[in-house]
Coordinates of C-alpha atoms and ligand atoms in Angstrom, one line a residue:
X1083 CA 0.4 -0.3 0.3
X1084 CA 1.2 3.9 -1.1
X1085 CA 2.1 5.7 1.8
X1086 CA -0.4 8.7 2.4
X1087 CA 1.1 12.2 2.8
X1088 CA 1.1 13.9 5.5
X1089 CA 1.3 18.1 6.5
X1090 CA 4.1 18.7 8.7
X1091 CA 2.2 17.1 11.9
X1092 CA 1.8 14.0 9.8
X1093 CA -2.1 14.9 9.3
X1094 CA -3.5 13.5 5.9
X1095 CA -3.7 15.6 2.6
X1096 CA -6.3 15.3 0.6
X1097 CA -5.9 17.0 -2.8
X1098 CA -1.8 18.1 -3.4
X1099 CA -2.8 19.3 -6.9
X1100 CA -5.4 22.6 -6.0
X1101 CA -5.8 24.6 -3.7
X1102 CA -8.3 26.1 -1.8
X1103 CA -10.0 29.1 -3.0
X1104 CA -13.4 31.0 -2.3
X1105 CA -15.7 29.4 -5.2
X1106 CA -14.1 28.2 -8.9
X1107 CA -13.0 31.6 -9.8
X1108 CA -12.2 33.1 -6.0
X1109 CA -9.4 33.8 -4.9
X1110 CA -7.6 31.3 -2.3
X1111 CA -8.6 31.2 1.0
X1112 CA -6.1 31.7 4.9
X1113 CA -7.7 29.4 6.0
X1114 CA -5.1 26.0 3.2
X1115 CA -2.2 25.3 6.2
X1116 CA -1.6 23.2 4.1
X1117 CA -0.6 25.4 0.8
X1118 CA 0.9 28.0 3.2
X1119 CA 3.0 25.6 5.2
X1120 CA 4.2 24.1 1.3
X1121 CA 5.2 27.7 0.1
X1122 CA 6.6 28.9 3.5
X1123 CA 8.7 25.6 4.2
X1124 CA 9.7 26.0 0.4
X1125 CA 11.0 29.4 1.0
X1126 CA 13.6 28.2 3.3
X1127 CA 14.9 25.5 1.3
X1128 CA 18.9 26.9 1.6
X1129 CA 21.0 27.0 4.6
X1130 CA 23.7 29.8 4.7
X1131 CA 26.6 27.9 2.1
X1132 CA 30.1 26.8 3.0
X1133 CA 32.0 29.7 2.2
X1134 CA 34.5 28.1 1.3
X1135 CA 34.3 24.6 -0.2
X1136 CA 31.0 24.2 -0.7
X1137 CA 30.1 22.3 -4.1
X1138 CA 31.6 19.1 -3.5
X1139 CA 30.5 15.4 -3.0
X1140 CA 30.7 12.7 -0.5
X1141 CA 30.5 9.0 0.3
X1142 CA 30.4 6.6 2.7
X1143 CA 33.3 3.5 3.6
X1144 CA 34.7 2.2 5.5
X1145 CA 39.4 2.2 7.1
X1146 CA 41.0 -0.6 7.5
X1147 CA 44.2 -0.9 10.0
X1148 CA 46.5 -3.5 8.4
X1149 CA 49.5 -2.2 10.8
X1150 CA 50.0 -1.6 14.3
X1151 CA 51.3 1.9 15.0
X1152 CA 50.5 1.1 19.0
X1153 CA 54.4 1.8 19.4
X1154 CA 52.7 5.8 18.8
X1155 CA 49.4 5.7 19.4
X1156 CA 46.8 4.5 21.9
X1157 CA 44.2 5.8 19.3
X1158 CA 41.6 2.7 19.8
X1159 CA 40.5 2.7 17.1
X1160 CA 44.5 1.8 15.9
X1161 CA 44.0 -0.3 18.4
X1162 CA 44.0 -4.4 16.4
X1163 CA 45.4 -5.1 13.6
X1164 CA 42.0 -6.1 11.6
X1165 CA 40.2 -2.9 13.2
X1166 CA 37.2 -1.5 10.9
X1167 CA 36.5 1.2 12.1
X1168 CA 33.1 3.2 9.4
X1169 CA 34.1 6.1 8.2
X1170 CA 31.9 9.2 6.1
X1171 CA 34.2 11.6 3.3
X1172 CA 33.4 15.1 1.8
X1173 CA 34.6 15.7 -1.3
X1174 CA 35.5 19.6 -2.8
X1175 CA 36.5 22.4 -4.8
X1176 CA 37.5 24.5 -1.9
X1177 CA 36.6 28.4 -4.0
X1178 CA 33.2 27.9 -6.6
X1179 CA 30.0 27.8 -5.5
X1180 CA 27.9 24.9 -4.9
X1181 CA 26.9 25.4 -7.8
X1182 CA 30.5 25.8 -10.0
X1183 CA 32.0 23.2 -11.5
X1184 CA 34.0 20.1 -10.5
X1185 CA 37.1 20.2 -13.2
X1186 CA 38.4 23.6 -13.0
X1187 CA 42.0 24.3 -11.3
X1188 CA 41.5 24.3 -7.3
X1189 CA 42.7 23.0 -3.8
X1190 CA 40.0 19.6 -3.5
X1191 CA 39.3 20.0 0.4
X1192 CA 39.8 15.8 1.4
X1193 CA 37.6 15.5 4.8
X1194 CA 37.0 12.5 6.6
X1195 CA 34.6 11.3 9.7
X1196 CA 35.7 8.5 11.6
X1197 CA 33.8 7.0 13.8
X1198 CA 35.9 5.0 16.5
X1199 CA 34.8 4.0 19.8
X1200 CA 36.1 6.7 21.5
X1201 CA 33.9 10.2 19.5
X1202 CA 34.7 11.0 16.0
X1203 CA 38.2 11.8 14.3
X1204 CA 38.3 14.7 12.3
X1205 CA 40.2 14.4 9.7
X1206 CA 40.3 18.2 7.4
X1207 CA 42.6 17.5 5.0
X1208 CA 43.5 18.5 1.6
X1209 CA 44.8 16.7 -1.8
X1210 CA 48.0 18.9 -0.8
X1211 CA 50.0 18.5 1.6
X1212 CA 51.1 21.4 2.2
X1213 CA 48.0 25.0 1.4
X1214 CA 49.4 29.0 0.6
X1215 CA 49.6 30.5 4.6
X1216 CA 51.6 29.2 7.8
X1217 CA 49.2 31.8 10.0
X1218 CA 45.0 32.1 9.7
X1219 CA 45.2 35.6 10.1
X1220 CA 46.3 35.5 6.7
X1221 CA 42.8 33.6 5.8
X1222 CA 40.5 35.7 4.7
X1223 CA 42.9 37.8 2.2
X1224 CA 43.6 35.3 0.7
X1225 CA 40.0 33.8 0.5
X1226 CA 38.8 37.6 -0.7
X1227 CA 41.2 37.2 -3.5
X1228 CA 40.5 33.5 -4.7
X1229 CA 36.6 34.4 -4.5
X1230 CA 34.9 37.0 -6.4
X1231 CA 36.1 41.0 -7.0
X1232 CA 33.4 43.3 -5.7
X1233 CA 32.9 45.0 -8.4
X1234 CA 32.9 43.4 -11.3
X1235 CA 31.5 39.8 -9.0
X1236 CA 33.3 37.7 -11.6
X1237 CA 37.1 35.4 -10.4
X1238 CA 40.0 37.6 -11.7
X1239 CA 44.1 35.9 -11.9
X1240 CA 44.5 40.0 -11.2
X1241 CA 43.3 39.5 -7.7
X1242 CA 45.0 36.3 -7.2
X1243 CA 48.7 36.8 -8.4
X1244 CA 48.7 39.9 -6.6
X1245 CA 48.7 38.1 -3.6
X1246 CA 50.1 35.7 -4.1
X1247 CA 53.1 38.3 -5.5
X1248 CA 53.1 39.3 -1.9
X1249 CA 53.0 36.3 -0.1
X1250 CA 56.0 33.7 -0.8
X1251 CA 54.5 31.8 1.4
X1252 CA 52.0 30.2 -1.0
X1253 CA 54.6 29.1 -4.3
X1254 CA 54.8 25.2 -2.8
X1255 CA 50.5 25.2 -2.9
X1256 CA 51.1 27.6 -6.1
X1257 CA 53.1 25.2 -8.1
X1258 CA 51.8 22.1 -6.7
X1259 CA 47.8 23.9 -7.7
X1260 CA 49.6 24.6 -11.8
X1261 CA 51.2 21.2 -11.9
X1262 CA 48.9 18.0 -13.0
X1263 CA 48.3 17.9 -9.5
X1264 CA 45.3 20.9 -9.6
X1265 CA 43.0 19.2 -11.9
X1266 CA 42.3 15.5 -11.2
X1267 CA 40.9 13.6 -13.1
X1268 CA 38.2 12.7 -10.6
X1269 CA 37.8 12.2 -6.8
X1270 CA 39.5 8.7 -7.0
X1271 CA 42.5 9.6 -8.9
X1272 CA 43.3 11.7 -6.1
X1273 CA 46.1 11.6 -2.3
X1274 CA 44.5 12.4 -0.2
X1275 CA 46.5 14.1 3.3
X1276 CA 45.6 16.0 6.9
X1277 CA 48.8 18.1 5.8
X1278 CA 48.8 19.5 9.4
X1279 CA 51.2 18.3 12.0
X1280 CA 49.0 16.6 14.3
X1281 CA 50.8 14.7 17.9
X1282 CA 49.8 10.9 18.5
X1283 CA 50.6 9.8 22.4
X1284 CA 50.9 6.4 23.2
X1285 CA 50.0 4.2 26.6
X1286 CA 52.8 5.4 27.6
X1287 CA 51.7 8.8 27.6
X1288 CA 54.9 9.5 24.3
X1289 CA 54.1 12.9 22.6
X1290 CA 55.2 11.8 18.4
X1291 CA 54.3 14.5 16.1
X1292 CA 52.5 12.8 13.5
X1293 CA 51.2 13.3 9.8
X1294 CA 48.9 12.3 7.8
X1295 CA 48.7 10.7 3.6
X1296 CA 45.9 8.9 2.1
X1297 CA 47.4 7.1 -1.8
X1298 CA 45.3 6.5 -3.6
X1299 CA 45.2 3.0 -5.3
X1300 CA 43.8 4.3 -8.5
X1301 CA 46.4 5.8 -9.8
X1302 CA 47.1 9.5 -9.3
X1303 CA 45.4 10.6 -12.8
X1304 CA 45.1 13.9 -13.9
X1305 CA 42.7 16.1 -16.8
X1306 CA 44.9 18.7 -18.9
X1307 CA 43.6 22.9 -18.9
X1308 CA 41.6 22.4 -21.8
X1309 CA 40.5 18.9 -20.6
X1310 CA 38.5 20.5 -17.2
X1311 CA 37.5 23.9 -20.1
X1312 CA 35.7 21.7 -22.5
X1313 CA 33.5 19.3 -19.2
X1314 CA 33.1 22.1 -16.9
X1315 CA 30.9 23.2 -19.9
X1316 CA 29.4 19.7 -21.3
X1317 CA 29.8 18.4 -17.1
X1318 CA 29.3 20.6 -13.9
X1319 CA 29.2 17.5 -12.2
X1320 CA 31.6 15.3 -13.9
X1321 CA 33.3 14.4 -10.5
X1322 CA 30.3 14.5 -7.9
X1323 CA 28.9 11.9 -11.5
X1324 CA 31.9 9.8 -11.2
X1325 CA 32.7 9.2 -7.3
X1326 CA 28.3 7.8 -6.8
X1327 CA 28.4 6.0 -10.5
X1328 CA 31.6 4.2 -9.2
X1329 CA 30.7 3.5 -6.1
X1330 CA 26.6 2.2 -7.6
X1331 CA 28.9 0.1 -9.8
X1332 CA 31.0 -2.1 -6.7
X1333 CA 34.1 -0.3 -8.0
X1334 CA 34.8 0.8 -4.3
X1335 CA 37.9 3.4 -5.0
X1336 CA 40.7 2.5 -1.1
X1337 CA 43.2 4.5 -0.6
X1338 CA 46.4 2.8 1.5
X1339 CA 46.6 4.9 5.1
X1340 CA 50.3 6.4 5.4
X1341 CA 51.9 8.1 8.6
X1342 CA 54.7 10.0 8.9
X1343 CA 56.5 10.1 13.1
X1344 CA 58.9 12.3 13.8
X1345 CA 59.9 11.5 17.4
X1346 CA 58.7 15.1 19.9
X1347 CA 62.5 16.3 20.9
X1348 CA 63.5 16.5 16.8
X1349 CA 61.4 19.0 16.5
X1350 CA 63.6 21.2 18.1
X1351 CA 66.8 20.3 15.3
X1352 CA 65.7 20.0 12.6
X1353 CA 66.2 22.0 9.6
X1354 CA 62.4 23.0 8.5
X1355 CA 59.6 23.9 11.1
X1356 CA 58.2 21.3 11.0
X1357 CA 54.5 23.2 12.2
X1358 CA 54.7 24.8 9.2
X1359 CA 51.4 24.1 6.7
X1360 CA 53.9 25.6 3.8
X1361 CA 56.2 22.5 3.8
X1362 CA 56.0 18.7 3.3
X1363 CA 58.5 16.7 5.4
X1364 CA 60.6 15.1 2.6
X1365 CA 60.1 11.6 2.7
X1366 CA 63.7 11.0 2.9
X1367 CA 63.8 12.4 6.6
X1368 CA 61.1 11.0 7.9
X1369 CA 59.6 7.9 5.5
X1370 CA 55.8 7.0 5.0
X1371 CA 54.6 4.1 7.5
X1372 CA 51.6 1.7 6.3
X1373 CA 48.6 2.1 8.3
X1374 CA 46.3 0.5 6.7
X1375 CA 43.1 1.7 3.4
X1376 CA 40.4 3.8 3.8
X1377 CA 37.6 3.1 0.6
X1378 CA 34.4 4.5 0.3
X1379 CA 31.7 2.0 -0.6
X1380 CA 28.1 3.0 -0.1
X1381 CA 26.9 6.4 -1.6
X1382 CA 24.6 8.9 0.4
X1383 CA 21.1 7.9 -0.1
X1384 CA 19.7 12.1 0.1
X1385 CA 22.5 14.8 -0.2
X1386 CA 21.2 17.2 2.0
X1387 CA 21.4 15.0 5.0
X1388 CA 24.2 13.4 5.0
X1389 CA 27.1 15.2 2.3
X1390 CA 25.2 19.1 2.9
X1391 CA 24.7 18.4 6.9
X1392 CA 28.2 16.8 7.9
X1393 CA 30.1 19.6 9.6
X1394 CA 33.9 18.2 10.4
X1395 CA 35.9 20.0 13.0
X1396 CA 39.7 19.4 13.4
X1397 CA 39.0 20.0 16.9
X1398 CA 37.4 16.3 17.1
X1399 CA 40.1 14.8 17.5
X1400 CA 40.6 11.7 20.4
X1401 CA 42.5 10.3 23.4
X1402 CA 46.1 9.0 21.2
X1403 CA 45.8 11.6 18.6
X1404 CA 46.0 15.5 19.3
X1405 CA 47.0 18.7 18.3
X1406 CA 50.3 21.4 17.5
X1407 CA 51.6 24.1 17.0
X1408 CA 50.6 24.5 13.9
X1409 CA 49.1 28.4 13.6
X1410 CA 46.7 27.2 11.4
X1411 CA 45.8 24.4 13.1
X1412 CA 45.5 26.5 16.0
X1413 CA 43.2 28.5 14.3
X1414 CA 40.6 25.7 12.6
X1415 CA 40.0 24.0 15.8
X1416 CA 37.7 27.1 16.0
X1417 CA 36.7 28.3 13.1
X1418 CA 35.2 24.9 11.5
X1419 CA 32.3 24.5 14.8
X1420 CA 31.6 28.5 14.4
X1421 CA 30.8 28.1 10.4
X1422 CA 29.2 25.5 11.5
X1423 CA 27.3 26.5 14.5
X1424 CA 25.7 29.9 11.2
X1425 CA 25.1 27.2 8.8
X1426 CA 23.2 24.1 11.3
X1427 CA 23.3 25.8 14.4
X1428 CA 24.2 25.1 18.0
X1429 CA 23.3 21.5 18.1
X1430 CA 25.1 20.4 14.5
X1431 CA 26.6 17.2 16.8
X1432 CA 23.4 15.8 17.2
X1433 CA 22.4 15.8 13.5
X1434 CA 22.1 11.9 12.3
X1435 CA 25.5 12.9 9.4
X1436 CA 27.7 14.4 12.9
X1437 CA 26.3 12.1 15.3
X1438 CA 29.3 10.0 17.0
X1439 CA 28.2 5.6 17.2
X1440 CA 29.7 6.5 21.2
X1441 CA 25.9 7.6 23.8
X1442 CA 27.2 11.5 24.9
X1443 CA 27.1 12.0 28.6
X1444 CA 27.5 15.9 29.2
X1445 CA 25.6 19.5 30.0
X1446 CA 24.6 21.5 27.1
X1447 CA 21.2 21.8 27.4
X1448 CA 18.4 23.7 25.1
X1449 CA 19.3 25.5 21.2
X1450 CA 17.8 25.7 18.8
X1451 CA 16.7 22.2 17.4
X1452 CA 17.6 19.9 19.5
X1453 CA 15.5 16.9 18.3
X1454 CA 16.5 14.3 20.7
X1455 CA 16.3 14.5 24.8
X1456 CA 18.0 17.0 25.4
X1457 CA 19.3 15.2 28.3
X1458 CA 16.4 14.0 30.2
X1459 CA 16.5 14.3 33.4
X1460 CA 20.0 14.3 34.4
X1461 CA 21.8 16.4 36.0
X1462 CA 22.4 20.2 34.1
X1463 CA 24.8 21.8 36.1
X1464 CA 28.1 20.2 37.6
X1465 CA 30.1 19.8 40.4
X1466 CA 26.5 17.6 41.2
X1467 CA 25.3 14.7 43.8
X1468 CA 22.9 13.0 41.3
X1469 CA 25.7 11.0 39.0
X1470 CA 26.1 13.1 36.3
X1471 CA 28.5 12.6 34.0
X1472 CA 32.2 12.6 35.7
X1473 CA 35.9 13.6 33.3
X1474 CA 38.3 11.0 33.7
X1475 CA 42.1 11.9 33.8
X1476 CA 43.6 9.3 32.7
X1477 CA 42.7 11.4 29.1
X1478 CA 44.7 13.9 29.8
X1479 CA 48.1 14.5 27.6
X1480 CA 51.9 14.6 28.7
X1481 CA 53.0 18.7 29.7
X1482 CA 53.4 20.5 26.2
X1483 CA 56.9 22.6 26.2
X1484 CA 56.6 26.1 25.4
X1485 CA 58.3 29.4 26.0
X1486 CA 59.1 32.4 24.2
X1487 CA 57.8 35.7 24.6
X1488 CA 54.4 36.2 23.7
X1489 CA 54.6 39.4 20.4
X1490 CA 53.6 39.0 16.6
X1491 CA 56.4 36.5 14.8
X1492 CA 57.5 36.2 11.1
X1493 CA 58.7 33.4 10.2
X1494 CA 62.5 34.2 9.7
X1495 CA 63.9 33.8 6.2
X1496 CA 67.0 31.3 5.2
X1497 CA 66.5 28.7 8.0
X1498 CA 62.5 28.0 6.4
X1499 CA 63.2 29.3 3.5
X1500 CA 60.2 29.8 0.8
X1501 CA 62.1 29.2 -1.9
X1502 CA 63.5 25.2 -0.9
X1503 CA 60.6 23.4 -1.5
X1504 CA 58.7 24.4 -4.0
X1505 CA 62.1 24.3 -6.0
X1506 CA 62.2 20.1 -4.6
X1507 CA 58.6 20.0 -6.7
X1508 CA 59.6 21.4 -9.7
X1509 CA 62.7 19.6 -9.9
X1510 CA 61.6 16.2 -9.1
X1511 CA 58.1 16.2 -12.9
X1512 CA 59.0 15.6 -15.5
X1513 CA 60.2 17.7 -18.5
X1514 CA 56.3 17.5 -19.7
X1515 CA 55.1 18.3 -16.4
X1516 CA 57.3 20.3 -16.5
X1517 CA 55.9 22.3 -19.3
X1518 CA 52.9 22.0 -18.8
X1519 CA 53.0 23.7 -15.3
X1520 CA 54.6 26.2 -16.2
X1521 CA 51.8 27.1 -19.5
X1522 CA 48.7 27.0 -17.1
X1523 CA 51.4 29.3 -15.2
X1524 CA 51.5 31.6 -18.0
X1525 CA 47.6 30.9 -19.3
X1526 CA 46.3 32.5 -15.5
X1527 CA 49.2 35.2 -14.8
X1528 CA 49.1 36.7 -18.8
X1529 CA 45.7 37.8 -17.8
X1530 CA 47.6 40.7 -13.9
X1531 CA 49.9 43.4 -14.9
X1532 CA 53.0 43.5 -15.8
X1533 CA 54.0 44.8 -12.4
X1534 CA 52.6 41.4 -11.0
X1535 CA 54.2 38.7 -13.6
X1536 CA 57.7 40.2 -13.1
X1537 CA 56.9 39.8 -9.5
X1538 CA 56.0 37.0 -9.6
X1539 CA 58.6 35.4 -12.1
X1540 CA 61.8 36.5 -8.9
X1541 CA 59.6 33.6 -6.8
X1542 CA 59.6 31.6 -9.7
X1543 CA 63.1 32.0 -10.2
X1544 CA 64.2 32.3 -6.5
X1545 CA 62.5 28.6 -6.8
X1546 CA 64.6 27.2 -9.1
X1547 CA 65.7 28.7 -11.9
X1548 CA 64.8 26.9 -15.3
X1549 CA 61.1 27.8 -14.2
X1550 CA 61.1 31.7 -14.1
X1551 CA 62.0 31.8 -16.9
X1552 CA 60.5 29.3 -18.3
X1553 CA 57.3 31.4 -17.3
X1554 CA 59.0 34.4 -18.7
X1555 CA 59.4 33.0 -22.0
X1556 CA 56.3 32.5 -21.6
X1557 CA 54.8 35.7 -20.7
X1558 CA 56.7 37.4 -23.1
X1559 CA 59.1 38.9 -20.9
Ligands
NDP136 P1 59.6 12.6 -2.8 O1 61.1 12.1 -4.1 O2 60.2 11.1 -1.2 O3 58.2 12.7 -3.1 C1 57.9 12.8 -3.5 C2 56.1 13.2 -3.8 O4 56.2 14.0 -4.9 C3 55.9 12.0 -4.7 O5 54.6 11.6 -2.3 C4 55.2 12.0 -5.3 O6 54.0 11.6 -5.0 C5 54.8 12.9 -5.4 N1 54.6 13.9 -6.4 C6 55.6 14.0 -7.5 N2 54.8 14.8 -8.5 C7 53.9 15.5 -8.2 C8 53.0 17.3 -8.3 N3 52.7 17.6 -9.5 N4 52.4 17.8 -7.0 C9 53.3 16.5 -6.1 N5 52.8 15.9 -5.8 C10 54.3 15.4 -6.6 O7 60.9 13.8 -2.1 P2 60.5 14.8 -0.7 O8 59.3 13.7 0.3 O9 61.9 14.8 -0.7 O10 59.5 15.9 -1.5 C11 59.8 16.6 -2.5 C12 59.3 17.8 -2.8 O11 57.1 16.7 -2.8 C13 57.6 18.4 -2.3 O12 58.9 19.6 -1.6 C14 56.9 18.4 -2.6 O13 56.8 19.6 -3.1 C15 56.3 17.1 -3.1 N6 55.7 16.3 -2.5 C16 55.9 15.6 -0.7 C17 55.4 15.5 0.5 C18 55.6 14.3 1.2 O14 55.6 14.7 2.6 N7 57.0 14.7 1.5 C19 54.3 15.0 -0.1 C20 53.7 15.1 -1.6 C21 54.5 15.9 -2.4 P3 53.0 10.1 -5.8 O15 53.9 8.9 -4.5 O16 51.8 9.9 -5.0 O17 53.3 10.2 -7.5

């Protein structure tokens, strides 16, 4: 038997096709509450779009632990080889709006939520191991430069390159963005990186610094700029459709999960600031250690409920995984949950897609859209004498030694040079990729004032003379 159509209050609806009017040609009656509800709800269908990472596809999957890393972390998800952790991933472009094309040159968000028995671990990364800036105080300006010109409401090459030319720490990420990997053939064909340095804490309460890597088992595949441009016009949702169809036909994409691990003390003497988000830890210094396999194997049933309402926050780490002094990470610990409170309301963690698989006990009460039992009749203050939930100092982290004067520090040049790693990347590319990278840069930088072009060529030259000269030649400078 077909389900009966009802109002939001569950009342059967007699007619969904004709409104209630005073006579056949008369005006609509205000008492047609079903019509009013239908129109009013429709008017409120949109929620605030994410300022960044608005366009995305998502899928459910599992993380299977294949190697023992318990000497580095006590996180229970890693406790046993063979552990399978349910997860959800959301994969986005950064700059475009919710309806923008997928096959554009852009960094991709690689946001993962692992539903562990100690609560949710969110690893909110990108498909690149570094980022354009290392201090979050620059973030709103950076994003403004990537988005629409306030006067013309169009994207502006000049705004982008003007910012990059004045912030040399961006050169590493700019080089990745302009290389083949800046335009993936699809979500299954790109790597994912936690990007920031995080920390691991083991059962002996020892701290290690850690970086997370997810390497695609499908192999890296990329579009050329021309292929991407053509597809963006023909099929704006190409990546979204591709992921959905692959999973639907049982072709489940997989990534091998690795970590790089640095003992706590080594951070003090390592040649790079290990908490600088514009730098990688070269594999020669800190090799990749295999941990497991992530597989995406189930499509969402409802986009809004599962993908749009999914809310990731770098603040969500579980015991055995923690933060580092990375300035970008520190700011994101605040900014992500703050964005979701604005987008979804203060109770966003209680939405089905965000809800942990373990029970939640705390003293938070009320707020908009509190749609569980709101803590029932349990005490709503602490300390209390009535069996309210209690803290557990077994989860205390080892103290982190810090020293120094409170001030605003620009990272010292020289030791932490901004040009070495972009140069290393350019030099590891085969000649044909170097050529395409230069062409991609020229195609965009060529549309900007000569002054900005010259500044950028200087930066490219400092990374690698061949790199800079190639761009200069392409620009006719
Ligand atoms: P390695 O030779 O040990 O590693 C190079 C890495 O570069 C590999 O992981 C490779 O990924 C990746 N790579 C290859 N082509 C590109 C490209 N066009 N864009 C982005 N990444 C690419 O060298 P190092 O560890 O010393 O790093 C050298 C440079 O490689 C760095 O400056 C950085 O730009 C880049 N890189 C380094 C990573 C790291 O964590 N150390 C991670 C990713 C990039 P794959 O194996 O998938 O081909």
